[in-house]
mmCIF file of N, CA, C and O in Angstrom:
data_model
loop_
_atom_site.group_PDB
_atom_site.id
_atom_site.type_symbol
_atom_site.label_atom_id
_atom_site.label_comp_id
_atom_site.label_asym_id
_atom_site.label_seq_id
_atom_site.Cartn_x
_atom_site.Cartn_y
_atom_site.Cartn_z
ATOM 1 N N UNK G 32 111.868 101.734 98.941
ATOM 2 C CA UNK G 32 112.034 100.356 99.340
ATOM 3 C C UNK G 32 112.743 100.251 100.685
ATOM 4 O O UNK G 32 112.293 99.387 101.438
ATOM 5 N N UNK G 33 113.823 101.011 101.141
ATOM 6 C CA UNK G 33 114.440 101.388 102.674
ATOM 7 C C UNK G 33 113.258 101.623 103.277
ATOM 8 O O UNK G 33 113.457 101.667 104.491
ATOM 9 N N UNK G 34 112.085 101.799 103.004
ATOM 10 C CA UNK G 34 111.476 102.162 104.513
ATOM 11 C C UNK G 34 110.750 101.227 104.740
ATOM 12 O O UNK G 34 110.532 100.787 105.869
ATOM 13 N N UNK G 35 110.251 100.772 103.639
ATOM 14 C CA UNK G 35 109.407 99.280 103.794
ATOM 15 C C UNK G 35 110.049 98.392 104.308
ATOM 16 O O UNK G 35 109.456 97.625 105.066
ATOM 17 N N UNK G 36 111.797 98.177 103.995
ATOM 18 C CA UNK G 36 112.688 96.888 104.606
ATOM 19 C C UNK G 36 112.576 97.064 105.654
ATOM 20 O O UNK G 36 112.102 96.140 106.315
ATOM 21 N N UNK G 37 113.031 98.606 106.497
ATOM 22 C CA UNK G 37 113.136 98.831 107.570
ATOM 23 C C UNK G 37 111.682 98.182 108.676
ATOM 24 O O UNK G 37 111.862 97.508 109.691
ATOM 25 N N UNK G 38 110.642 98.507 108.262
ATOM 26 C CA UNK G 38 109.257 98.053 108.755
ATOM 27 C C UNK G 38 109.443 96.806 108.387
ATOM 28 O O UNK G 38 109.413 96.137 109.420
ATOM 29 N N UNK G 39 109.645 96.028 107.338
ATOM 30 C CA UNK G 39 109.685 94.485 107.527
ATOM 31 C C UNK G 39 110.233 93.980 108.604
ATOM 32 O O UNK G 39 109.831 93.016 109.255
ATOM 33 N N UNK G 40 111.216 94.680 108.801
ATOM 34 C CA UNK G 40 112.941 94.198 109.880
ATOM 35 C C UNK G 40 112.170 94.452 111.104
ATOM 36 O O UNK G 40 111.972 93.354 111.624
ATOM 37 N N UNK G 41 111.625 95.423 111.832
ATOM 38 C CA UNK G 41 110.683 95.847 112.918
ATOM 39 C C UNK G 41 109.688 94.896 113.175
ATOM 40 O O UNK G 41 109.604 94.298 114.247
ATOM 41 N N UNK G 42 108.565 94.661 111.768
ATOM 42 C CA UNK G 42 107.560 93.584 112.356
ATOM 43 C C UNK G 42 107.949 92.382 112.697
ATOM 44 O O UNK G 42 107.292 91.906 113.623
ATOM 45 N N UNK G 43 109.149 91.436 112.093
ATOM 46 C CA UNK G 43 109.643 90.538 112.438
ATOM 47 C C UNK G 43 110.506 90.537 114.138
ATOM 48 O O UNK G 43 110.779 89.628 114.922
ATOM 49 N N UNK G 44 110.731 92.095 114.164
ATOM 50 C CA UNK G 44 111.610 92.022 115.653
ATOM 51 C C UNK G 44 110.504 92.182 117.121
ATOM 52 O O UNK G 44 110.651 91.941 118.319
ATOM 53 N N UNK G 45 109.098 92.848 116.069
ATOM 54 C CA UNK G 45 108.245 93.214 117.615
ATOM 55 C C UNK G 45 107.365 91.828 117.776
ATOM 56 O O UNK G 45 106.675 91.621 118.774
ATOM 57 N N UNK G 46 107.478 90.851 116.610
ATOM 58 C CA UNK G 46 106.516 89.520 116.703
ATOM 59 C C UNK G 46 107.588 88.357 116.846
ATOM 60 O O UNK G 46 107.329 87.237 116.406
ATOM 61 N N UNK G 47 108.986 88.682 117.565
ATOM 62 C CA UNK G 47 109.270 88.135 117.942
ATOM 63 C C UNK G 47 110.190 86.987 116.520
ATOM 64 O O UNK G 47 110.938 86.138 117.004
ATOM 65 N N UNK G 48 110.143 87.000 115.701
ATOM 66 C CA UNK G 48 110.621 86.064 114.718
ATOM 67 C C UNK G 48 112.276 86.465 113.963
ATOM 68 O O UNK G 48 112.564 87.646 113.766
ATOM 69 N N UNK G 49 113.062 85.555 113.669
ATOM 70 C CA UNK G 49 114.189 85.884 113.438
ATOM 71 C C UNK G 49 114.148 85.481 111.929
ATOM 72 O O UNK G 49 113.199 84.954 111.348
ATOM 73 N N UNK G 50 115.367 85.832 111.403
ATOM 74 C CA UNK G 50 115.571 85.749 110.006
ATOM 75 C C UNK G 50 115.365 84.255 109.525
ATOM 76 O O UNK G 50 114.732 83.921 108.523
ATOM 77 N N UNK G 51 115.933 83.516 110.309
ATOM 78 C CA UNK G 51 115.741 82.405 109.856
ATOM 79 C C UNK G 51 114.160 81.829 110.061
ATOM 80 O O UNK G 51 113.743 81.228 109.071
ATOM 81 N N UNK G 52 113.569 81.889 110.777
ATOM 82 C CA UNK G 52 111.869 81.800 111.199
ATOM 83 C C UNK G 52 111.193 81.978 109.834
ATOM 84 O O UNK G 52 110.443 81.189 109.260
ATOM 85 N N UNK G 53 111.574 83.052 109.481
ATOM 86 C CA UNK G 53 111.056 83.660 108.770
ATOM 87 C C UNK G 53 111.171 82.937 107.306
ATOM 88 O O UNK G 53 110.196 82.591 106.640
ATOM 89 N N UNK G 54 112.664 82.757 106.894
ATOM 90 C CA UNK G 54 112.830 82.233 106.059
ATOM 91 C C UNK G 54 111.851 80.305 105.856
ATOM 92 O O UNK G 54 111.062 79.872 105.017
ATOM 93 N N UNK G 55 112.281 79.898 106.699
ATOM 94 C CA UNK G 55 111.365 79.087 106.878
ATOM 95 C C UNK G 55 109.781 78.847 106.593
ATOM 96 O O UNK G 55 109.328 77.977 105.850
ATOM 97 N N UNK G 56 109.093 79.727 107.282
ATOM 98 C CA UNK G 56 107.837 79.719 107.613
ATOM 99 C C UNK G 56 107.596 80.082 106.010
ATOM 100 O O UNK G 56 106.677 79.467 105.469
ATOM 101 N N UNK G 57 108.397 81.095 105.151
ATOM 102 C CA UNK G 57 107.919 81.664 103.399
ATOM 103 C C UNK G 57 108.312 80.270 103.110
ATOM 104 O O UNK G 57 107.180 79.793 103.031
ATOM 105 N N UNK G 58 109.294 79.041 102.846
ATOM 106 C CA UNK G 58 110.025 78.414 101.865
ATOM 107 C C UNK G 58 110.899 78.423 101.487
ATOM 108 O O UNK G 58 111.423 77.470 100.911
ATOM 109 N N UNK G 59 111.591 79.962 101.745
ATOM 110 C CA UNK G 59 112.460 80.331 100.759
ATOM 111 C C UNK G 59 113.913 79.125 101.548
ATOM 112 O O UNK G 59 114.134 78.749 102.699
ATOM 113 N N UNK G 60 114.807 78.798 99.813
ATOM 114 C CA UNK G 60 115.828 77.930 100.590
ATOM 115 C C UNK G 60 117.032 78.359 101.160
ATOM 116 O O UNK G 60 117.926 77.721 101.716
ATOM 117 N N UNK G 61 116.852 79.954 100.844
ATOM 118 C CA UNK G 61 118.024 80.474 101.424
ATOM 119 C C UNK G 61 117.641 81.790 102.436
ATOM 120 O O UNK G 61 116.473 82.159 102.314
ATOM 121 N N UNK G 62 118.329 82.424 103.256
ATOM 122 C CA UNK G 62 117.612 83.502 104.107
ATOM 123 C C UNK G 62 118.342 84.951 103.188
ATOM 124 O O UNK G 62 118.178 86.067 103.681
ATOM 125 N N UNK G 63 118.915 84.845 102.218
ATOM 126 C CA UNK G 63 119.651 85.968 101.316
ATOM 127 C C UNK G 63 118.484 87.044 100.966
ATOM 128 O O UNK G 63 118.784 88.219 101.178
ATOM 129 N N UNK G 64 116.987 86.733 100.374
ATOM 130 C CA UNK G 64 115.784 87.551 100.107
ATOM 131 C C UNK G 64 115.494 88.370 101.122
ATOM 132 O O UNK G 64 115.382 89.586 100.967
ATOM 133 N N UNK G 65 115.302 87.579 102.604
ATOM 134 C CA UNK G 65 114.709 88.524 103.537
ATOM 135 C C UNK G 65 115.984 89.340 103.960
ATOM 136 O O UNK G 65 115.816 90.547 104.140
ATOM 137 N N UNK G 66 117.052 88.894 104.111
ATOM 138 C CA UNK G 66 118.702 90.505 104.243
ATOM 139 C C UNK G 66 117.876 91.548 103.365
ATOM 140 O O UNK G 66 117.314 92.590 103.703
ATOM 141 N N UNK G 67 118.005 90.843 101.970
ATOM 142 C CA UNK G 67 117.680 91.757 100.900
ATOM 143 C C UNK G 67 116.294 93.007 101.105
ATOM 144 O O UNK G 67 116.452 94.199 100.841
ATOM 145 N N UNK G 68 115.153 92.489 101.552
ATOM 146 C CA UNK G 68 114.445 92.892 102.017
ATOM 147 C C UNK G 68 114.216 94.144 103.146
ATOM 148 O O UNK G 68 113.492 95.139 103.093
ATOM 149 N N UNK G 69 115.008 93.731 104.028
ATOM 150 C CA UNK G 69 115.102 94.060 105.413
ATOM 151 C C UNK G 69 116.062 95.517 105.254
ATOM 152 O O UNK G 69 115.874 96.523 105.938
ATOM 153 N N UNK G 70 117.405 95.334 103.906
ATOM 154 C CA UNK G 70 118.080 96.518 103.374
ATOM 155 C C UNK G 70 117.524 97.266 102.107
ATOM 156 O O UNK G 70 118.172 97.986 101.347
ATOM 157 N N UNK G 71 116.240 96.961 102.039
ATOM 158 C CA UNK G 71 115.514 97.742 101.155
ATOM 159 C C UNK G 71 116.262 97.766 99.512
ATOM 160 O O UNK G 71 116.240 98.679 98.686
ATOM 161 N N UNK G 72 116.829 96.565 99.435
ATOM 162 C CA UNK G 72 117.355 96.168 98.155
ATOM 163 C C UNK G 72 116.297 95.560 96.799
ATOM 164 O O UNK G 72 116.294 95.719 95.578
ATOM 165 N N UNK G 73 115.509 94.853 97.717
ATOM 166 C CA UNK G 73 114.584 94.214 96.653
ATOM 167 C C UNK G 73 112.852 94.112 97.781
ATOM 168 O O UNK G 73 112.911 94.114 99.011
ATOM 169 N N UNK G 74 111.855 94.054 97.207
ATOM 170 C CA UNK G 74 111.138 93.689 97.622
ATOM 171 C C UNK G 74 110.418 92.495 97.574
ATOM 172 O O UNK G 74 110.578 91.861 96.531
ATOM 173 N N UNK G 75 109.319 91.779 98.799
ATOM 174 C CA UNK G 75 108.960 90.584 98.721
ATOM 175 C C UNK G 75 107.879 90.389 97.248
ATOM 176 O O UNK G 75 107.054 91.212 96.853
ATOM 177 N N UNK G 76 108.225 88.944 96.591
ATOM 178 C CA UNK G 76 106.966 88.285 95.866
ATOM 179 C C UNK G 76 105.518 89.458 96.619
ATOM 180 O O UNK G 76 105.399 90.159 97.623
ATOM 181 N N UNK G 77 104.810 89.161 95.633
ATOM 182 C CA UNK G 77 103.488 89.054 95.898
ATOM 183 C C UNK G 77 102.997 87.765 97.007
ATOM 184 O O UNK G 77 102.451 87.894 98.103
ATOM 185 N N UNK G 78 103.409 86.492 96.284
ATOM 186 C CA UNK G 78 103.333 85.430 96.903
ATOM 187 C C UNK G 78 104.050 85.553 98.561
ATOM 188 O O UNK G 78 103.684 85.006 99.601
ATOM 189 N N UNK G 79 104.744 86.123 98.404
ATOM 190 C CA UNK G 79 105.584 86.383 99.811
ATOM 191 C C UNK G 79 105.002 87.681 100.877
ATOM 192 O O UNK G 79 105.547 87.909 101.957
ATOM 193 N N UNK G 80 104.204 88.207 100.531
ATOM 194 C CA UNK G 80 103.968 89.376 100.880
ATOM 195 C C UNK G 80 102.612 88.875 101.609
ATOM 196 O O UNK G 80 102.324 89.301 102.727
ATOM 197 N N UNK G 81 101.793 87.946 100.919
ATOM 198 C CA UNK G 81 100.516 87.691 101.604
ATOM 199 C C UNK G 81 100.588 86.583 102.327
ATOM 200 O O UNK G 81 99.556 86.025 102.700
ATOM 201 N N UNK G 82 101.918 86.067 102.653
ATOM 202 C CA UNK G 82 102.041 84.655 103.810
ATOM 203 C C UNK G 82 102.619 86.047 104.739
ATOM 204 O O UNK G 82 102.224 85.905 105.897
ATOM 205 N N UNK G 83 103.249 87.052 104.613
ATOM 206 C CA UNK G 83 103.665 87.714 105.780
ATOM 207 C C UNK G 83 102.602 88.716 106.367
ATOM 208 O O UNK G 83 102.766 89.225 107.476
ATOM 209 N N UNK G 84 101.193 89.054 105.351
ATOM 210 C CA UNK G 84 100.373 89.374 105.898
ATOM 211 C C UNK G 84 99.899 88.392 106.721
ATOM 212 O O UNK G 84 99.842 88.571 107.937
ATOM 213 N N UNK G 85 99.590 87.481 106.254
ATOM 214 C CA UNK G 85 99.016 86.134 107.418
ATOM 215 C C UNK G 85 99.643 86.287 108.273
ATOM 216 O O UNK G 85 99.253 86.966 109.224
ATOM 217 N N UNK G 86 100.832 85.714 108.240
ATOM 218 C CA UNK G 86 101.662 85.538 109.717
ATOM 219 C C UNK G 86 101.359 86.921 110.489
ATOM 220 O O UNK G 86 100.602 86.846 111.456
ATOM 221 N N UNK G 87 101.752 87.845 110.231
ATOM 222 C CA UNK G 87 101.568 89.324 110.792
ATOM 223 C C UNK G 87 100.223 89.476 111.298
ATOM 224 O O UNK G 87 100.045 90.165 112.303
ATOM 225 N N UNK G 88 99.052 88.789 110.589
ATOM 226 C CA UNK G 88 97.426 89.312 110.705
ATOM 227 C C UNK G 88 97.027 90.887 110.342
ATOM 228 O O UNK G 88 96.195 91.591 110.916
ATOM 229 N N UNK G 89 98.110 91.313 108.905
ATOM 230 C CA UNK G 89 97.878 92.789 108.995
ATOM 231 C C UNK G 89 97.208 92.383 107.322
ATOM 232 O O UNK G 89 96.921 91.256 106.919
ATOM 233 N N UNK G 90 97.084 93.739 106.542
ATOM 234 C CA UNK G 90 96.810 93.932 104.989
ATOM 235 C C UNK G 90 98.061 93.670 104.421
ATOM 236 O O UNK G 90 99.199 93.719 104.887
ATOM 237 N N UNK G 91 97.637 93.396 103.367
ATOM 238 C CA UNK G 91 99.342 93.405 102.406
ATOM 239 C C UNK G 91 99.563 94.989 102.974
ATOM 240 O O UNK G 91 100.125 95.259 104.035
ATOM 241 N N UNK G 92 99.064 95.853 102.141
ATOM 242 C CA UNK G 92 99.118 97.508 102.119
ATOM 243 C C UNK G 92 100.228 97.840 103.361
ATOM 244 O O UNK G 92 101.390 98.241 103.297
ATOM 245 N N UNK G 93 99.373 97.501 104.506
ATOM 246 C CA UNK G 93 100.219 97.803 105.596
ATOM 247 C C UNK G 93 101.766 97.312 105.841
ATOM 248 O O UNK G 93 102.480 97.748 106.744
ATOM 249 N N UNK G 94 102.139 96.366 104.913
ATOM 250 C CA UNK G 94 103.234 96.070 105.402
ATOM 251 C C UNK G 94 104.269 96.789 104.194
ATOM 252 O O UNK G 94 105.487 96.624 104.251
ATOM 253 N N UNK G 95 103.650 97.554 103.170
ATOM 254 C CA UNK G 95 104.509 98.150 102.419
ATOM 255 C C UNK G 95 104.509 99.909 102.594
ATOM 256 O O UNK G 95 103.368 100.372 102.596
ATOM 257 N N UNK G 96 105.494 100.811 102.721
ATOM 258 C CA UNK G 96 105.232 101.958 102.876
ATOM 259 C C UNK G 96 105.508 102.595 101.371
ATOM 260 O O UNK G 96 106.191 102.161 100.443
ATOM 261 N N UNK G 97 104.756 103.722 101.489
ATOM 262 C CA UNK G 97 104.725 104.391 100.059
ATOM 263 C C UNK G 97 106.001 106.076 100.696
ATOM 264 O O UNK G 97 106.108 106.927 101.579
ATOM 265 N N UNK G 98 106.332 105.817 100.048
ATOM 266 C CA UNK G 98 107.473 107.037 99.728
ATOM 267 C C UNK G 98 107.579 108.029 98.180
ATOM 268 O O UNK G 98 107.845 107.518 97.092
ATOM 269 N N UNK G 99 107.351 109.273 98.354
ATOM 270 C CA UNK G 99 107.389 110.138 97.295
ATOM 271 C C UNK G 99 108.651 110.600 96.925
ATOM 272 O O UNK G 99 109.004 111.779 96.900
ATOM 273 N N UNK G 100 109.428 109.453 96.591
ATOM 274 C CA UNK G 100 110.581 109.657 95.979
ATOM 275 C C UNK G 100 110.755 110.512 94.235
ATOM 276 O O UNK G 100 111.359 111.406 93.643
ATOM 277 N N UNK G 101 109.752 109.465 94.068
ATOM 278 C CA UNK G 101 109.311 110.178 92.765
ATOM 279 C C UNK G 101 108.560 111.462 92.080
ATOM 280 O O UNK G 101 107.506 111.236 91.487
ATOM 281 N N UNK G 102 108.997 112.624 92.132
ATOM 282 C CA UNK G 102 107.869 113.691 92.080
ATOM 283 C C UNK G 102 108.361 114.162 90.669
ATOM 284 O O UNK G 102 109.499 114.101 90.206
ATOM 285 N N UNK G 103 107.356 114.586 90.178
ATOM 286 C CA UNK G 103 107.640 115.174 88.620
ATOM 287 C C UNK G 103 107.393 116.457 88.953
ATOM 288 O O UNK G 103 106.566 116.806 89.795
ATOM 289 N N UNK G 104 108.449 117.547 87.982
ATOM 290 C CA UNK G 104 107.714 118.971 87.772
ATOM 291 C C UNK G 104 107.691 119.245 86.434
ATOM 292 O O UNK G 104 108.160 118.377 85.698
ATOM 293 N N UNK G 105 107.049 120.725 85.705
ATOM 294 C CA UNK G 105 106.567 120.448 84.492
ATOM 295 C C UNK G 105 108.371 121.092 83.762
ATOM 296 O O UNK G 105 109.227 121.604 84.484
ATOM 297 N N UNK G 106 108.498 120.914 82.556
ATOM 298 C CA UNK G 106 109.838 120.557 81.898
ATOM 299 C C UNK G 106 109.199 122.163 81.178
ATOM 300 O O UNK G 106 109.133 123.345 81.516
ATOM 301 N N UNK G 107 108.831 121.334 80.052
ATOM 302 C CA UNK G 107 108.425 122.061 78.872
ATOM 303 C C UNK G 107 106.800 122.031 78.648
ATOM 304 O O UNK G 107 106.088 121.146 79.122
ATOM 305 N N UNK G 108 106.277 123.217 77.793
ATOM 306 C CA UNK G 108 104.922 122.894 77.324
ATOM 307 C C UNK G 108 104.763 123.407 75.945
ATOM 308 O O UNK G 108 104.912 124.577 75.593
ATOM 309 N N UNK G 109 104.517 122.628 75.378
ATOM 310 C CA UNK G 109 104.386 122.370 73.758
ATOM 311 C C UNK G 109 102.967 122.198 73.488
ATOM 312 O O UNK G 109 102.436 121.967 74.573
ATOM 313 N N UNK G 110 102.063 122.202 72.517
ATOM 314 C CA UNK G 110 101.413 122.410 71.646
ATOM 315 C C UNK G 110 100.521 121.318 71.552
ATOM 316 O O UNK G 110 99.298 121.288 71.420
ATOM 317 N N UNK G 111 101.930 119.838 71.707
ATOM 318 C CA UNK G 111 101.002 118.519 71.849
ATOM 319 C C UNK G 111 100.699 118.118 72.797
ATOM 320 O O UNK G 111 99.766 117.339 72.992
ATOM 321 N N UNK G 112 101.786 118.795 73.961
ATOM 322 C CA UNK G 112 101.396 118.262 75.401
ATOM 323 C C UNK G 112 102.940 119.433 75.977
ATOM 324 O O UNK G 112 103.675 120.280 75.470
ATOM 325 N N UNK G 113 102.739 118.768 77.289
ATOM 326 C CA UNK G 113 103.202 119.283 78.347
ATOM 327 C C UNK G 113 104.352 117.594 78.781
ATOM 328 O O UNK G 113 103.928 116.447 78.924
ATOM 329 N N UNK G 114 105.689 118.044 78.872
ATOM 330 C CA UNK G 114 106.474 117.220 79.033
ATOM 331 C C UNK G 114 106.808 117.511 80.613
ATOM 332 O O UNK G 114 106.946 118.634 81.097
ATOM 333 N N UNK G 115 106.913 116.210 81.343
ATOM 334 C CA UNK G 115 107.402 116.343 82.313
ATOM 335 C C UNK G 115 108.505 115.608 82.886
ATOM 336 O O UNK G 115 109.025 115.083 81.901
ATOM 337 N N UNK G 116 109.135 115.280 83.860
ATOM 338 C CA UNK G 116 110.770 115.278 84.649
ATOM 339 C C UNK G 116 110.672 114.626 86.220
ATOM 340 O O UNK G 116 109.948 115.154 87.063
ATOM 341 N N UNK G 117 111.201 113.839 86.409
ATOM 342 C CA UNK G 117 111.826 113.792 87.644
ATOM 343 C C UNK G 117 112.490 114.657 87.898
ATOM 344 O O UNK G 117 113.517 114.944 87.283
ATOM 345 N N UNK G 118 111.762 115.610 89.437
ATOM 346 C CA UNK G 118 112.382 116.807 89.828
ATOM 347 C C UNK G 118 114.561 116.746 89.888
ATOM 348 O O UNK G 118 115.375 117.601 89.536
ATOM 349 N N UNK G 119 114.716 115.687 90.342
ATOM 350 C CA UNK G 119 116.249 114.815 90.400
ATOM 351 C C UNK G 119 116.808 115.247 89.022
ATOM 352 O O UNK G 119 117.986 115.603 89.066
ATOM 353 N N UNK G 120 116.265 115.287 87.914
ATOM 354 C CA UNK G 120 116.979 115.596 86.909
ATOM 355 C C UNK G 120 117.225 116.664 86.213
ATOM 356 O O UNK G 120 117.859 116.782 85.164
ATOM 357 N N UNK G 121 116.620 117.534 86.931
ATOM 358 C CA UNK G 121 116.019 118.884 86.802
ATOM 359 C C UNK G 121 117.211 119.747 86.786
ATOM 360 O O UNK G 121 117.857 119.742 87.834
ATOM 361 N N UNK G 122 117.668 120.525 85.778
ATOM 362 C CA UNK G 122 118.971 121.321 86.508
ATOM 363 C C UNK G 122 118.398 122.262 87.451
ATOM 364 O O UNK G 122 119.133 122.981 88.128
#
């Protein structure tokens, strides 16, 4: 979610629009979502995501980045299956 805020925070700075613009132009009644956003705390609505594709003229897709934070490796393998782990928890 940090890298996507970070790219939110960028497209708003290279198209010229400020936090408050922004806040505006979505509805939202407070500008607290897009901080949130921008620090990769929370991400936008759906609903919010395709007024900033508009405004932007990009894909939704493009304005979210995918990060492989998440990688599994195999744990155990048993009989019924094969259990697996977030590498993170892994001793």
């Amino acid at each position: 979610m940090i890298s996507t805020g970070k790219h939110l925070k960028n497209l708003a700075r290279k198209f010229g629009y400020s936090v408050k613009e922004i806040q505006q132009y979505l509805g939202l009644s407070c500008p607290q979502p897009v901080y949130r956003w921008y620090k990769g705390a929370i991400l936008p609505s759906i609903d919010n995501l395709l007024k900033l594709s508009e405004l932007y003229n990009l894909h939704m897709e493009e304005l979210l980045i995918k990060t492989n934070q998440h990688r599994f490796v195999k744990v155990q393998h048993f009989p019924f299956g094969t259990i697996y782990c977030n590498e993170n928890l892994v001793p």
